[in-house]
Amino acid sequence: MYKRNLTVATAQKKGNHEGMRRKIVAGNWKMYKTVSEAKELAKALKVRLVNEVRKLDVVVIPPFTDLLAVAEILRDSGISWGAQNLYWEQKGAFTGEVSAEMIKSTGATYVIIGHSERRQYFAETDETVNRRLKAALAADLTPIVCIGETLPQRQAGHTLEVLETQLRAGLAGLNAEQLRRVVIAYEPVWAIGTGVNATPEQAQEAHQFIRQLIAQMAGDGCADEIRIQYGGSVKPENARSLLSLPDVDGALVGGASLEADSFAAIVKAAV
Ligand code: PEP
């Protein structure tokens, strides 16, 4: 059974699972950036991250309307791009929705699924997360599946239980080969956009728990390989302490990804 019981200090010294997993830092631009603003940001990142893209995966996740413009700039840069959501049907009369193939046709390779803002404002559930996830995998997109507890859930001592429910339902029906291709983002809802990040202890506890659960669901090999990002008020100032934790394989960054300097500084901290 997969188990690691290190203190955070020992674990930080020991490093990210002996360097087996390639780190991944993704910037979620949410509903920000017109096409011209998106182009400007993509150009600035391309210049700043020339060396880093060789050492870790860097992904930008703009609104749908910016994908093609960003693709033109980032093609051959080593920076990948993705979408913030998808619909599970392949095509049809689903006004306002975007399919996995449509996203892929922009050259995108990633898609966020089940972000807490979608769960909170757009009635996303673990069941719809699961349907979107299967559609993403079928189209060979790398899904970034977001899970995380609210503040009342944490205060009531239910954090691990909430994570388990979201993971078991969200990832239901996937085999180990499919699970390996998933990126999980642990994003405590109370830390998103608030400026209050999880402490390294809180983050490590949650990430270690998620990895142990993946081991139960799909075996130790899969648990060793699957990448788990932390998200929630990651900034250049706290990036190093969070990204050096043994079970933290990168970051999903919101606000700080909207400026080239701060996103580049986080990526550099991950290296
Ligand atoms: C997010 O949008 O996924 C996020 C983590 O936002 P922020 O970094 O602004 O907290």
XYZ file of C-alpha atoms and ligand atoms in Angstrom:
281
model
C 0.000 0.000 0.000
C 1.312 3.406 -1.005
C 2.337 5.292 2.099
C 4.620 8.135 2.917
C 4.824 9.653 6.361
C 7.381 12.413 6.213
C 7.237 15.707 7.987
C 6.930 18.631 5.584
C 10.457 19.795 6.374
C 12.005 16.382 5.673
C 9.873 15.938 2.624
C 10.857 19.319 1.163
C 14.521 18.391 1.553
C 13.873 15.027 -0.036
C 12.108 16.637 -2.976
C 9.418 15.694 -5.443
C 9.253 11.916 -5.473
C 12.882 11.597 -6.473
C 12.158 13.683 -9.573
C 10.071 11.024 -11.337
C 7.187 13.249 -12.283
C 7.618 16.199 -14.646
C 6.255 19.318 -13.023
C 3.383 21.170 -14.640
C 2.467 24.819 -14.134
C -0.737 26.008 -15.800
C -2.254 29.475 -15.960
C -6.048 29.710 -15.893
C -6.927 33.065 -17.474
C -10.604 32.664 -16.479
C -12.841 35.292 -18.186
C -10.032 37.753 -18.778
C -8.204 38.923 -21.912
C -9.550 40.076 -25.245
C -7.800 38.693 -28.318
C -5.266 41.527 -28.448
C -4.570 41.306 -24.700
C -4.165 37.541 -24.958
C -1.681 37.896 -27.810
C 0.364 40.364 -25.819
C 0.531 38.061 -22.799
C 1.386 35.001 -24.912
C 4.210 36.893 -26.617
C 5.645 38.049 -23.294
C 5.552 34.520 -21.839
C 7.199 33.036 -24.897
C 10.165 35.352 -24.465
C 10.458 34.888 -20.707
C 10.161 31.073 -20.590
C 12.457 29.941 -23.408
C 14.704 27.940 -21.049
C 12.132 26.735 -18.517
C 9.951 24.913 -21.085
C 12.713 22.337 -21.459
C 12.515 21.457 -17.774
C 8.798 21.363 -17.016
C 5.372 21.563 -18.691
C 4.017 25.093 -19.008
C 0.400 25.549 -20.081
C -1.789 28.606 -20.644
C -5.551 28.271 -20.506
C -7.260 31.285 -22.067
C -10.960 31.780 -22.854
C -12.185 29.884 -25.962
C -12.219 33.085 -28.029
C -8.447 33.520 -27.601
C -7.342 29.969 -28.351
C -6.494 30.358 -32.031
C -4.686 33.662 -31.554
C -2.649 32.209 -28.682
C -1.960 29.071 -30.733
C -0.430 31.120 -33.529
C 1.984 32.749 -31.111
C 2.863 29.709 -28.998
C 3.240 27.121 -31.763
C 6.819 25.772 -31.487
C 7.448 27.750 -28.271
C 7.314 24.727 -25.945
C 4.381 26.324 -24.085
C 1.124 24.368 -24.455
C -2.394 25.736 -24.403
C -5.759 24.392 -23.329
C -9.412 25.223 -22.725
C -11.301 25.958 -19.515
C -14.158 23.519 -20.139
C -15.706 21.236 -22.763
C -19.027 19.576 -23.478
C -19.114 15.782 -23.640
C -21.150 15.371 -26.843
C -19.204 15.241 -30.102
C -21.490 17.595 -32.033
C -25.119 18.613 -32.277
C -27.721 21.147 -31.292
C -26.083 22.287 -28.048
C -25.998 26.049 -28.405
C -23.137 27.681 -26.573
C -21.161 24.493 -25.992
C -17.739 23.473 -27.343
C -16.634 19.885 -27.985
C -13.314 18.183 -27.319
C -12.577 17.896 -31.048
C -13.205 21.617 -31.528
C -10.738 22.404 -28.769
C -8.238 19.990 -30.239
C -8.564 21.558 -33.667
C -6.934 24.725 -32.243
C -3.853 22.671 -31.382
C -4.798 22.666 -27.688
C -3.678 19.661 -25.670
C -5.195 20.395 -22.233
C -8.627 21.077 -20.784
C -9.711 22.059 -17.270
C -12.626 20.032 -15.931
C -14.734 20.747 -12.847
C -13.164 24.024 -11.746
C -14.847 25.138 -8.527
C -16.245 28.230 -10.268
C -18.049 25.914 -12.676
C -19.292 23.784 -9.793
C -20.424 26.889 -7.885
C -21.971 29.029 -10.648
C -22.806 26.577 -13.444
C -24.172 23.541 -11.593
C -21.235 21.281 -12.455
C -21.413 18.007 -10.498
C -19.100 15.030 -10.038
C -21.254 13.190 -12.600
C -20.852 15.878 -15.270
C -17.147 16.048 -14.430
C -16.957 12.339 -15.174
C -18.729 12.709 -18.537
C -16.487 15.595 -19.577
C -13.405 13.703 -18.430
C -14.242 10.678 -20.576
C -14.829 12.924 -23.601
C -11.484 14.654 -23.047
C -9.603 11.358 -22.791
C -11.344 9.961 -25.874
C -10.127 13.000 -27.822
C -6.609 12.620 -26.428
C -6.724 15.896 -24.513
C -4.976 15.981 -21.130
C -7.643 16.764 -18.528
C -6.875 18.866 -15.465
C -9.547 17.739 -13.017
C -10.166 20.163 -10.154
C -11.254 19.051 -6.709
C -11.300 20.821 -3.361
C -13.250 21.529 -0.222
C -15.119 24.693 0.773
C -14.291 26.580 3.972
C -17.286 25.193 5.930
C -16.306 21.677 4.850
C -12.731 22.199 6.083
C -13.901 23.780 9.326
C -16.192 20.824 9.936
C -13.233 18.448 9.491
C -14.609 16.957 6.272
C -11.794 17.839 3.858
C -10.505 14.338 3.134
C -13.998 12.913 2.894
C -14.990 15.577 0.344
C -11.864 14.900 -1.723
C -12.563 11.181 -1.687
C -16.153 11.641 -2.851
C -15.130 14.009 -5.644
C -12.325 11.739 -6.789
C -14.216 8.464 -6.705
C -17.208 9.898 -8.558
C -15.271 12.175 -10.893
C -12.819 9.455 -11.957
C -15.327 6.575 -11.983
C -14.914 3.992 -14.721
C -11.354 4.934 -15.716
C -8.674 2.271 -15.962
C -5.084 2.790 -14.759
C -3.839 3.638 -18.244
C -6.440 6.424 -18.543
C -5.865 7.643 -14.985
C -2.153 8.127 -15.617
C -3.031 10.696 -18.297
C -5.108 12.789 -15.898
C -3.708 15.770 -14.008
C -5.478 16.420 -10.716
C -5.611 19.946 -9.328
C -6.188 20.164 -5.587
C -7.776 23.579 -5.184
C -9.265 24.368 -1.783
C -12.194 26.619 -2.678
C -11.418 28.974 0.213
C -7.969 29.637 -1.285
C -9.096 30.496 -4.829
C -8.823 34.198 -5.563
C -8.734 35.076 -1.860
C -5.029 35.681 -1.311
C -5.101 33.015 1.419
C -3.155 29.984 0.240
C -3.102 26.583 1.919
C -0.130 26.131 4.223
C 2.506 23.636 3.060
C 1.227 21.229 5.756
C -2.362 21.496 4.539
C -1.335 21.102 0.904
C 0.951 18.123 1.557
C -1.686 16.359 3.648
C -4.288 16.695 0.891
C -1.910 15.737 -1.929
C -0.597 12.720 -0.067
C -4.157 11.618 0.639
C -5.089 11.994 -3.044
C -2.074 9.936 -4.099
C -2.916 7.201 -1.597
C -6.454 7.101 -2.903
C -5.216 6.792 -6.493
C -3.039 3.896 -5.320
C -6.133 2.187 -3.915
C -8.084 2.839 -7.106
C -5.445 2.022 -9.716
C -2.279 0.708 -8.068
C 1.024 2.132 -6.830
C 2.479 2.550 -10.331
C -0.324 4.865 -11.344
C -0.132 6.758 -8.020
C 3.593 7.309 -8.549
C 3.057 8.713 -12.036
C -0.075 10.812 -11.722
C 0.563 14.528 -11.363
C -1.211 16.540 -8.684
C -1.132 20.326 -8.910
C -1.888 22.716 -6.100
C -4.115 25.709 -6.880
C -5.319 28.582 -4.704
C -3.607 31.974 -4.431
C -0.253 30.750 -5.730
C 2.022 33.790 -6.066
C 5.738 34.248 -6.744
C 6.243 34.709 -2.969
C 4.713 31.380 -1.890
C 5.406 29.274 -4.985
C 8.676 27.784 -3.831
C 7.405 26.539 -0.471
C 4.372 24.882 -2.084
C 6.071 23.530 -5.180
C 8.898 21.870 -3.268
C 6.515 19.535 -1.409
C 6.986 15.882 -2.323
C 3.438 15.268 -3.531
C 2.953 18.646 -5.219
C 3.785 18.312 -8.893
C 3.026 21.828 -10.014
C 0.497 24.620 -9.765
C -2.752 25.759 -11.316
C -2.533 29.529 -11.169
C -5.399 31.992 -11.612
C -4.847 35.672 -10.790
C -1.055 35.563 -10.930
C -1.151 34.039 -14.433
C -2.656 37.217 -15.898
C 0.671 39.076 -15.799
C 3.739 37.741 -17.589
C 6.152 38.682 -14.802
C 4.291 36.933 -11.994
C 3.464 33.800 -14.003
C 7.055 33.527 -15.239
C 8.324 33.905 -11.670
C 6.087 31.028 -10.517
C 7.281 28.831 -13.382
C 10.896 29.630 -12.459
C 10.191 28.771 -8.815
C 8.871 25.389 -9.964
C 12.135 24.706 -11.780
C -7.800 29.106 -10.182
O -8.497 29.856 -10.844
O -7.762 27.908 -10.441
C -7.003 29.681 -9.085
C -6.286 28.872 -8.355
O -7.076 31.034 -8.906
P -6.101 31.940 -7.971
O -4.696 31.539 -8.286
O -6.413 33.337 -8.387
O -6.453 31.642 -6.561
